[in-house]
Coordinates of C-alpha atoms and ligand atoms in Angstrom, one line a residue:
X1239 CA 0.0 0.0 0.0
X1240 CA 1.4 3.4 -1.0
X1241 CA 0.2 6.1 1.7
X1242 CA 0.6 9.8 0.9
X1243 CA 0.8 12.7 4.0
X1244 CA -0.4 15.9 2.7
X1245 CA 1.2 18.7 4.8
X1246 CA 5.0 17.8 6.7
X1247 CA 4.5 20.2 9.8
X1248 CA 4.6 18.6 13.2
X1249 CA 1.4 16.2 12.5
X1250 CA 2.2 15.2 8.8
X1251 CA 6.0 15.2 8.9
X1252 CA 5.6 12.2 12.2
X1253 CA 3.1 10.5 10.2
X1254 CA 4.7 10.2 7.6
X1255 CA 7.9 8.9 8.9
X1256 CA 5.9 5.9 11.1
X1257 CA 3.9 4.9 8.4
X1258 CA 7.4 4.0 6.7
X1259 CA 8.4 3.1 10.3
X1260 CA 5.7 0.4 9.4
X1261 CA 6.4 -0.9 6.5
X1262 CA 4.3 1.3 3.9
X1263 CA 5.9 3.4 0.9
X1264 CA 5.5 6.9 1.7
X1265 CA 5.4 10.1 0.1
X1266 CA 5.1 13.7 2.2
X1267 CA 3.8 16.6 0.6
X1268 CA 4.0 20.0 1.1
X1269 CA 3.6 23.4 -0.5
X1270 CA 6.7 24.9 1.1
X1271 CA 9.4 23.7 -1.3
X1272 CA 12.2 25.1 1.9
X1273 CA 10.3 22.6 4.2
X1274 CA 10.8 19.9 1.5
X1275 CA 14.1 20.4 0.9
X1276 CA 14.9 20.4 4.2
X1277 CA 13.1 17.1 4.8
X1278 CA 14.3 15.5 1.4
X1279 CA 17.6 16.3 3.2
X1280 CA 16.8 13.8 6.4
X1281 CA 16.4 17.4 8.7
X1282 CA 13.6 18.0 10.6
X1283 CA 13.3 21.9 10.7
X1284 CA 11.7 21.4 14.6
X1285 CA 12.5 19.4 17.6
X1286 CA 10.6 16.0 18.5
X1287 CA 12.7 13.1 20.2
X1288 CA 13.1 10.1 18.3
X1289 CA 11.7 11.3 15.0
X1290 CA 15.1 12.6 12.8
X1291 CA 16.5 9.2 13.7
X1292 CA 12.9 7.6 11.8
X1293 CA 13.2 10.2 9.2
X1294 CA 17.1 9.5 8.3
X1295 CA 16.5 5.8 8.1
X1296 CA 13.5 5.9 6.3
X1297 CA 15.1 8.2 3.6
X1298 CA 18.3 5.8 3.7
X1299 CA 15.7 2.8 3.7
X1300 CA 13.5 4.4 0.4
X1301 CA 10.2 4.4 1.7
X1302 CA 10.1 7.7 2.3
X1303 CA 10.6 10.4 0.2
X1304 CA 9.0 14.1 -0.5
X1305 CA 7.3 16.4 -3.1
X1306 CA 5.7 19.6 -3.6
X1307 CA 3.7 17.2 -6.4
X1308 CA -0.1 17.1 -5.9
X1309 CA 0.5 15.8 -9.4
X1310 CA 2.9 13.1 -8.4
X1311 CA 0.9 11.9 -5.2
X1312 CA -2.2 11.8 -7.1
X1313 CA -1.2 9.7 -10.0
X1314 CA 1.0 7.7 -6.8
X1315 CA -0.7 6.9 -3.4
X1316 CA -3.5 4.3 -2.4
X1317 CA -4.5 6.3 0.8
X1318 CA -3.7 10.0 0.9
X1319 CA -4.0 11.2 4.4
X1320 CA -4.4 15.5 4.9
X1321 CA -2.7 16.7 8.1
X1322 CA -2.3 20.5 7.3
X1323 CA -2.7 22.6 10.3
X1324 CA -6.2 24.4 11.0
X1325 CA -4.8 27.3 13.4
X1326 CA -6.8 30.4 15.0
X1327 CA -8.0 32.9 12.8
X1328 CA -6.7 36.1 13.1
X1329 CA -8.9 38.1 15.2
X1330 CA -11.3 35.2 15.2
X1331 CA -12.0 32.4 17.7
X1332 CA -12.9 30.3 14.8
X1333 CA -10.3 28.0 13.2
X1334 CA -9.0 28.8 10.2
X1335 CA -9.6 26.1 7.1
X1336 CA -8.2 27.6 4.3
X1337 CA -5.3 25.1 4.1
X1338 CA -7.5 21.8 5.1
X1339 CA -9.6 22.8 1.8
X1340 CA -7.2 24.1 -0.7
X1341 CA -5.2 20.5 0.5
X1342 CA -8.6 18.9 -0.3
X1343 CA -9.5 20.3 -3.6
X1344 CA -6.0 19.9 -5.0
X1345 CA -5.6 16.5 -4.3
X1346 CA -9.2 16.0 -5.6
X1347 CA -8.6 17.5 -8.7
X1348 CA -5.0 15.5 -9.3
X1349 CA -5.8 12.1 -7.9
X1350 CA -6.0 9.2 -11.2
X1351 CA -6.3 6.0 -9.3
X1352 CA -8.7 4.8 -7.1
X1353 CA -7.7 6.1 -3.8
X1354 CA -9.4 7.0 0.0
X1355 CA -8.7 9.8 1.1
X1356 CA -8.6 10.3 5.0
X1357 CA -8.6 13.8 6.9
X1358 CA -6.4 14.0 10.0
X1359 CA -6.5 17.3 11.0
X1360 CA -8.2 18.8 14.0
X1361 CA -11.2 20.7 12.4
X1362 CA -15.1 22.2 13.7
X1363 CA -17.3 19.6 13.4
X1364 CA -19.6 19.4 10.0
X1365 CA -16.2 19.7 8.1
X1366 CA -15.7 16.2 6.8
X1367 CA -19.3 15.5 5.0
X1368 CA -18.6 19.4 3.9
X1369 CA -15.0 18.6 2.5
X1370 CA -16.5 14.6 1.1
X1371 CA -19.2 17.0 -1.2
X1372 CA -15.8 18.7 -2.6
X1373 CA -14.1 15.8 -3.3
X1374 CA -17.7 14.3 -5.1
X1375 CA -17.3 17.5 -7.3
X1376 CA -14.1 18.5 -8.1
X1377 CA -12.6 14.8 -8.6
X1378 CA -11.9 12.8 -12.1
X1379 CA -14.3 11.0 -14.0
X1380 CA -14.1 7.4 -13.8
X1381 CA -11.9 7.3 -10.7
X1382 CA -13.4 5.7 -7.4
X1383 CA -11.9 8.6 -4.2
X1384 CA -13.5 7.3 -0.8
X1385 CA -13.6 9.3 1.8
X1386 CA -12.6 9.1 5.7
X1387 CA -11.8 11.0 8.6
X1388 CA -9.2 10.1 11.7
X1389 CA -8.1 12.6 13.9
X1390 CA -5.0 12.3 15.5
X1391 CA -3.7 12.5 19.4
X1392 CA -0.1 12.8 19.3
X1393 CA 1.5 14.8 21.9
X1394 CA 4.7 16.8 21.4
X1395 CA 7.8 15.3 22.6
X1396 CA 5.6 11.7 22.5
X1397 CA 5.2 11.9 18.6
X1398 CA 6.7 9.0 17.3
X1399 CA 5.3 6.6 20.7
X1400 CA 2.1 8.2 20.1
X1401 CA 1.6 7.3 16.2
X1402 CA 3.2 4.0 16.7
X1403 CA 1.3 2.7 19.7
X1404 CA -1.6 4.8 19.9
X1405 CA -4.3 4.7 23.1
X1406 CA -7.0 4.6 20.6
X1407 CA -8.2 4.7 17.1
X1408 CA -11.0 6.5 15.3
X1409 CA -12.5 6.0 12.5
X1410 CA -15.2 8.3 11.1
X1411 CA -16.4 6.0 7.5
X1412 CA -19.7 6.3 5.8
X1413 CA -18.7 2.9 4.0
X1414 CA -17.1 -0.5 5.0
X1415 CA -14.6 -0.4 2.5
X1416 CA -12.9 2.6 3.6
X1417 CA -13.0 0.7 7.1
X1418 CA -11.0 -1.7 5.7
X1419 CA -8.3 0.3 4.0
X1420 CA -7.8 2.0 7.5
X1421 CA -7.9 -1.8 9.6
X1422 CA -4.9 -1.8 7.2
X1423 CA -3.5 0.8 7.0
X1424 CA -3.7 0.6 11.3
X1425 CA -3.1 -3.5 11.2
X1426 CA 0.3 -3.2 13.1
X1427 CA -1.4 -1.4 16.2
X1428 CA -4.7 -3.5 16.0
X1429 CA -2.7 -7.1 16.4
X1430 CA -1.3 -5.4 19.6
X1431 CA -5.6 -4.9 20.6
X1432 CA -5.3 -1.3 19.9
X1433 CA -8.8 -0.1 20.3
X1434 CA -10.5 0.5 17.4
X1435 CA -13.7 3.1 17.2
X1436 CA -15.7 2.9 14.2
X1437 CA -18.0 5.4 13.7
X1438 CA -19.5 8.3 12.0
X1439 CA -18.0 11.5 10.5
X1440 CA -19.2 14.0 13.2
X1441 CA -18.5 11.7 16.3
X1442 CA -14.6 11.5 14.7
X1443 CA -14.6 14.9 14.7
X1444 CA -15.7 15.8 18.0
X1445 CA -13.8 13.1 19.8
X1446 CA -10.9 15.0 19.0
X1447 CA -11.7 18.6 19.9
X1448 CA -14.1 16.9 23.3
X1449 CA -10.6 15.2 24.5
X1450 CA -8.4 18.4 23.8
X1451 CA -11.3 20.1 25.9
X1452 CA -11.8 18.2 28.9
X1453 CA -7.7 18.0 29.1
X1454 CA -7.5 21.8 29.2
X1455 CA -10.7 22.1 31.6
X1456 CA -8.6 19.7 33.9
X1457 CA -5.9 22.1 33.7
X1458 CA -7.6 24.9 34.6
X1459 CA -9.6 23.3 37.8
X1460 CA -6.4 22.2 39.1
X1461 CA -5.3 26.0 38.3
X1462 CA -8.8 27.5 39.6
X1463 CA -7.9 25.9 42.9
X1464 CA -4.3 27.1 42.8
X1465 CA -6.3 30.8 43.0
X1466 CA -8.2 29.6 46.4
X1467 CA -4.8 28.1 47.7
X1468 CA -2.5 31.2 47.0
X1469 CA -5.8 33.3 49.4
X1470 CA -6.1 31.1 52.0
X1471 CA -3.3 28.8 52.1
X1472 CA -3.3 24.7 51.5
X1473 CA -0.8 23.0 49.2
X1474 CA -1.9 22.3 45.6
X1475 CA 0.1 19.4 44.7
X1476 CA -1.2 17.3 47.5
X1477 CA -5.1 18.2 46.7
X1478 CA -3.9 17.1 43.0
X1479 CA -2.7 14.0 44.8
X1480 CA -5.2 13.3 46.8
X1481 CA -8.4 13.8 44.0
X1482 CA -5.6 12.2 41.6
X1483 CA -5.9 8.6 43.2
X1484 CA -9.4 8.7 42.9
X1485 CA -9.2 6.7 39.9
X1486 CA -12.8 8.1 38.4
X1487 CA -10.8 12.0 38.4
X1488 CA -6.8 10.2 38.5
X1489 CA -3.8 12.4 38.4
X1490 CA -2.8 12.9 35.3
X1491 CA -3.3 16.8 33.7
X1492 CA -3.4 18.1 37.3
X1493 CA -0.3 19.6 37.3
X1494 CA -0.9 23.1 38.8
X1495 CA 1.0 25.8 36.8
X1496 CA 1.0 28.4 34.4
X1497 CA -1.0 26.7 32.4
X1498 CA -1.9 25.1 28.7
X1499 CA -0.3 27.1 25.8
X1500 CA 0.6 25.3 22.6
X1501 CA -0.8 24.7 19.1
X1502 CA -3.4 22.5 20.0
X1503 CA -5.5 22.9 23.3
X1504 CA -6.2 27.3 23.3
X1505 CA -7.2 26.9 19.7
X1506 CA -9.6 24.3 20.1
X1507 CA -11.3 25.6 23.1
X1508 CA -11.9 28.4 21.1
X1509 CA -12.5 27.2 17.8
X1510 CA -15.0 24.8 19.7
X1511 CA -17.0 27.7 20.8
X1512 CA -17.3 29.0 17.9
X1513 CA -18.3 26.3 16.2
X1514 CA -21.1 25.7 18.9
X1515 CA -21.9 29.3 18.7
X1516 CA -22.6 28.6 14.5
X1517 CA -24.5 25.9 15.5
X1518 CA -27.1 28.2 18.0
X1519 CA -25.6 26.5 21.0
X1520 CA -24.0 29.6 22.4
X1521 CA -24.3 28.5 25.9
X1522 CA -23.5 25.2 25.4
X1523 CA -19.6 25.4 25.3
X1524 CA -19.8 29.0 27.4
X1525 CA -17.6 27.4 30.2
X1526 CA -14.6 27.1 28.3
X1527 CA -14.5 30.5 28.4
X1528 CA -14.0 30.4 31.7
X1529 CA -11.7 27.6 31.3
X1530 CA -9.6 30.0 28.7
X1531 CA -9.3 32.5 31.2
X1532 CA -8.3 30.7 34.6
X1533 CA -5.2 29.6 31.8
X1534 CA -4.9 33.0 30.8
X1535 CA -4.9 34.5 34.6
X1536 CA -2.0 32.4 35.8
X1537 CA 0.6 34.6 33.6
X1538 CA -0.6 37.6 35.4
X1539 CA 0.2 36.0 38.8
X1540 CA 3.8 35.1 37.7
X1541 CA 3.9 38.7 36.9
X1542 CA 2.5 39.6 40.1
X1543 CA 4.0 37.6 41.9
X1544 CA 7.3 39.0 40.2
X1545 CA 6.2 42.8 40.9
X1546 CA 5.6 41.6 45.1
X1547 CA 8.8 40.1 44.9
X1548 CA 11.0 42.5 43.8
X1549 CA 9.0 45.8 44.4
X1550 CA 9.4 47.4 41.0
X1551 CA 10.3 45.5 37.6
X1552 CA 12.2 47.7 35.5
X1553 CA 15.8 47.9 35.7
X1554 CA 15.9 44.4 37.7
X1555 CA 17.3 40.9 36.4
X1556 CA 15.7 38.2 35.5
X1557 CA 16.3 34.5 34.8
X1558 CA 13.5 32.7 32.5
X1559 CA 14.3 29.1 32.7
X1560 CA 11.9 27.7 30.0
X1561 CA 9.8 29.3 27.0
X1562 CA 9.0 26.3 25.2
X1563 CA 4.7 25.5 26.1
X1564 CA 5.9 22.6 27.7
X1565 CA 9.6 20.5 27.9
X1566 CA 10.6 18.7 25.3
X1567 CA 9.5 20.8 22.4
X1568 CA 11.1 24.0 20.8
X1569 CA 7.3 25.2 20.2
X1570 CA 6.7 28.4 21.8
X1571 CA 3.3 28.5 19.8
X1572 CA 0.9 30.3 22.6
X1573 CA 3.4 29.3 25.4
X1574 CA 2.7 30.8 28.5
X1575 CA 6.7 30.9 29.8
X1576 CA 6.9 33.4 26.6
X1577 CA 4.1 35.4 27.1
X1578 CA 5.5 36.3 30.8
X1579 CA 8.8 36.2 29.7
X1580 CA 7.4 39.1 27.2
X1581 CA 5.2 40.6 30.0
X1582 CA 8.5 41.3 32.2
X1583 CA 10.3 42.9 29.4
X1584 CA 7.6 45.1 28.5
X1585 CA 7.3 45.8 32.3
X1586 CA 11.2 47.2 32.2
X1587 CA 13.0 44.2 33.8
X1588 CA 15.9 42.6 31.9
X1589 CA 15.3 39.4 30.6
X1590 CA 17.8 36.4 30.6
X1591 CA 16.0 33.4 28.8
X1592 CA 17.3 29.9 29.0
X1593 CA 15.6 27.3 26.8
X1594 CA 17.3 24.0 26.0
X1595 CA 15.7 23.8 22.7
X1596 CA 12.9 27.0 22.1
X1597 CA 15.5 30.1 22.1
X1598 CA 15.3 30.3 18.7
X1599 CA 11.9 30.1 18.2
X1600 CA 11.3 32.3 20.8
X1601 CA 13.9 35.1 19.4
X1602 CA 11.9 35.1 16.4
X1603 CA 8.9 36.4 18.0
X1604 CA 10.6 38.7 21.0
X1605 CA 13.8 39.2 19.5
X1606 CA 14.5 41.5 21.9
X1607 CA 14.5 39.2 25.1
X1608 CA 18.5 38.4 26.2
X1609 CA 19.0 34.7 25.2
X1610 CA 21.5 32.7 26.9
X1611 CA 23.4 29.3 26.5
X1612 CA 22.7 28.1 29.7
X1613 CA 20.9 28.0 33.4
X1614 CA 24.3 29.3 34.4
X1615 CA 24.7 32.5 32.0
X1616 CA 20.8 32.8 32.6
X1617 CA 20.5 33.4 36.6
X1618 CA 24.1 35.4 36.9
X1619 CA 23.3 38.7 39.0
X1620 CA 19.7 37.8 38.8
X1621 CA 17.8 39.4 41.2
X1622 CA 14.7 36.6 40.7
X1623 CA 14.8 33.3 39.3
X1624 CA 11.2 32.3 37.1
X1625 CA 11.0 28.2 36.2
X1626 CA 8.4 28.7 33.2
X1627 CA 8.9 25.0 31.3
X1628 CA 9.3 21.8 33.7
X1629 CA 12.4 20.9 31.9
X1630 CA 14.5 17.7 33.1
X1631 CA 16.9 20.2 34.1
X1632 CA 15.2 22.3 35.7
X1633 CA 13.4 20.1 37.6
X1634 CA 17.1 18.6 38.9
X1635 CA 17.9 22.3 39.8
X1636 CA 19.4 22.2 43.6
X1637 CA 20.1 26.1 45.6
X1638 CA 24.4 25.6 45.4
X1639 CA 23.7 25.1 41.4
X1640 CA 22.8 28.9 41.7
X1641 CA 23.2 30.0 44.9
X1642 CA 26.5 31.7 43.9
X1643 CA 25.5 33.0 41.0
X1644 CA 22.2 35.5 41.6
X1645 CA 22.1 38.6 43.5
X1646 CA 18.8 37.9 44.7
X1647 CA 18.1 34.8 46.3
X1648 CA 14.7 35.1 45.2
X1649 CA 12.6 32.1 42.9
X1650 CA 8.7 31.6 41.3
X1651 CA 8.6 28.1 40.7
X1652 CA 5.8 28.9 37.8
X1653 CA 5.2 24.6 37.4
X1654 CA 5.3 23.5 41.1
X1655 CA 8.2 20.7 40.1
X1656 CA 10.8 21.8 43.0
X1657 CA 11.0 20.7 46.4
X1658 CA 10.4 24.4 48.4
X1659 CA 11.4 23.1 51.3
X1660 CA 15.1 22.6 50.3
X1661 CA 15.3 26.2 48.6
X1662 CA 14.2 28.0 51.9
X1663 CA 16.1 26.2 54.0
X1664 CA 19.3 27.3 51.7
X1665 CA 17.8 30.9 52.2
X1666 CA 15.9 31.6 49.5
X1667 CA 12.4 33.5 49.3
X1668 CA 10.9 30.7 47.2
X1669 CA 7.0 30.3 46.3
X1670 CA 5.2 28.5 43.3
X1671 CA 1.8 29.1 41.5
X1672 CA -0.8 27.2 43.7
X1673 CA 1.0 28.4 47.6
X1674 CA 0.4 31.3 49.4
X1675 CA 3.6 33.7 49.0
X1676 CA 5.1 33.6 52.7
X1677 CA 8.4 35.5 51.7
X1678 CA 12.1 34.4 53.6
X1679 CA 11.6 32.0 56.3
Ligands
UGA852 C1 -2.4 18.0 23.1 C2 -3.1 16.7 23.5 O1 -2.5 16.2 24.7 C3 -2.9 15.6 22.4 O2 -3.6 14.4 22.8 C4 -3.4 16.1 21.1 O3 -3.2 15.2 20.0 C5 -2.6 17.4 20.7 O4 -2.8 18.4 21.8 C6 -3.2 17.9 19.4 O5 -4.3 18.4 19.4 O6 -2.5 17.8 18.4 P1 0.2 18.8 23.1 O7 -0.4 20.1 22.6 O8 1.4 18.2 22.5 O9 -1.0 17.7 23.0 O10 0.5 19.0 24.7 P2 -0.1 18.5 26.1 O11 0.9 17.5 26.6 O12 -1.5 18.2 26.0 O13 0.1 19.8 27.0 C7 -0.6 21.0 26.6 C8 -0.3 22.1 27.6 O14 -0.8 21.8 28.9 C9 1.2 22.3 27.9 O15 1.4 23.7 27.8 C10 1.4 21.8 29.3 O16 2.5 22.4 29.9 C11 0.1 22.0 29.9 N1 -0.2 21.1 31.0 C12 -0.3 19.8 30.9 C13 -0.4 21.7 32.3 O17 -0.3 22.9 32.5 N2 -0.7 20.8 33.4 C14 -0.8 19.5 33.2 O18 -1.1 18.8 34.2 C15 -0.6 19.0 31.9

């Protein structure tokens, strides 16, 4: 089976690489002849453990290969799968679909052998019957194009795990043949009893954008109760515990912090309103409103807690340890670490950011932030300390790495990973998101 991935950005670029992984001839398509070269050249222009080592072999092994040829694919692939990004619209809750349909139309226009095609792609529900009518129109005469739609729940940093061994599968068909193609297309995961949901177009669609939204509502109760804990007192990570092993709530997404950023989970929340909103259901989704801004408040206490720290902003130091939207990414897409790290800037202080993989990204947005190499060159003569991205390193962080270095002995542990205890015992005037700031013990 020959399987074609239409748009090599985070989502298509993995896909494309484990469906070689798994035996299949593949060919990755993409508009952006730079990306393609890039990729023909076994580089992967963003960071995602364990996926330039699939991408090299594959290249080196033949199976997979790239074009900027709807032409080629067309005339080519058995299954063409679309995973083009649907971002925010500017100004706009609603998601943007301008690629997801100029992706569908072209390859409707050049496909010449029977073919399915299957959507990927996180879009409003009503898309896929919407985009199926395009294909019925715009495709060739004589030549059978099924249609199918299978959202995707890779998390960065997990790619590669993620597409290989998936939790679950999802099927939106309207026909059993199309089932089929996917059963095997997916057969590697299903002989390991992968579950396998069948079902229609609109529940495929809305599985995806329901689970992005209950794990960012997650977030943002764990974060709504960091705002009664800061007032009153209590410890956040131990009510997280404690729910946590109540295996009907359990743990996981409970992290108390500064909360979900990325390309995925703000831009479905909202997209998802929007949609609902289209749909005359404006109340219906109104709590992830809420939701959105809980996230959206937990910035302003880092910078808060910043001002209450060190009186006034401007002209102090400050270390940023993080800007990716969470560790093992260089994604600063929406990322909450940047957005204070920005905040503080604006606010007058000078800015030292450390980001094992993200400074880059992050200079091409705020060029003007002061990136360093290293924790080291970050927190020298800083008179505060901000841990924005939980970060192995980070996270292994002990006072004598730093206590030496700052001017300040001051720290806002922004995603509740370090032991406070230690830190104020070395001295320091240490609090995280979720705890009532005592100052110095
Ligand atoms: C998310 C979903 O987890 C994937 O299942 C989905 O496929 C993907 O979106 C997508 O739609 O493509 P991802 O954006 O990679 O994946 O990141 P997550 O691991 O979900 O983290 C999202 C954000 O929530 C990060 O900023 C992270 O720091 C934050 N987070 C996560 C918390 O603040 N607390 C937690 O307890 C967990």
């Amino acid at each position: 089976m020959r399987i074609s991935v239409i748009g090599t950005g985070y989502l298509g670029a993995t896909h494309a690489a484990c469906m070689a992984e798994l035996g299949f001839e593949v060919l990755g398509l993409d508009v952006d002849q730079a990306k393609i070269d890039c990729l023909s050249r076994g580089e992967l222009p963003f960071h995602e453990p364990g996926l330039p080592e699939l991408l090299l072999k594959h290249i080196a092994s033949g199976r997979l290969r790239f074009t900027t040829s709807y032409e080629e694919v067309g005339a080519w692939a058995d299954v063409h799968f679309i995973g083009v990004g649907t971002p925010q619209k500017a100004g706009d809750n609603a998601a943007d679909l301008t690629y997801v349909d100029a992706a569908t139309l072209s390859l409707a226009r050049h496909i010449t052998k029977d073919s399915l095609i299957v959507g990927k792609s996180t879009v409003p529900v009503g898309t896929a019957r919407r985009l199926q009518q395009l294909v019925i129109k715009n495709k060739n005469d004589g030549v059978d194009v099924g249609f199918a739609w299978n959202p995707e729940f890779l998390r960065e940093g997990f790619a590669v795990k993620d597409t290989l061994t998936p939790d679950r599968l999802v099927v939106g068909v309207d026909n059993p043949d199309a089932e089929a193609v996917l059963r095997e297309v997916y057969a590697t995961a299903l002989a390991a009893n992968t579950p396998f949901i069948s079902t229609d177009f609109e529940t495929a669609e809305l599985v995806k954008v329901a689970a992005n939204a209950f794990l960012a509502t997650k977030i943002s109760f764990i974060n709504a109760f960091s705002e009664v804990t800061e007032t009153v007192g209590g410890d956040i990570r131990t009510l997280a515990d404690a729910i946590g092993h109540d295996t009907r709530i359990g743990r996981r997404f409970l992290n108390a912090g500064v909360g979900f950023g990325g390309g995925c989970l703000p831009k479905d929340i909202r997209a998802l309103q929007a949609r609902v909103s289209e749909l005359g259901l404006e109340r219906t989704m109104r709590f992830l409103s809420e939701v959105d801004e809980i996230n959206l408040r937990r910035r302003d206490r880092v910078v808060f807690l910043a001002e209450d720290m060190l009186g006034e902003l401007a002209g102090k130091k400050i270390a940023v340890l993080g800007v990716a939207f969470k560790p093992d990414s260089d994604d600063v897409r929406d990322s909450p670490a940047l957005d204070v790290a920005a905040r503080l800037f604006s606010a007058g202080a000078d800015v030292n950011v450390f980001d094992p993989e993200a400074n880059t990204n992050a200079a091409k947005r705020f060029p003007r932030l002061n990136y360093v190499n290293s924790t080291v060159d970050a927190a020298r003569d800083a008179d505060l300390v901000i841990l924005l991205t939980e970060w192995a390193e980070f996270k292994a962080l002990a006072p004598t790495d730093l206590d030496d270095l700052v001017r300040g002995k001051r720290f806002i542990d922004g995603r509740n990973v370090l032991d406070m205890g230690v830190w104020q015992d070395a001295g320091w005037d240490i609090t995280a998101l979720g705890h009532r700031h005592v100052g110095q013990k």
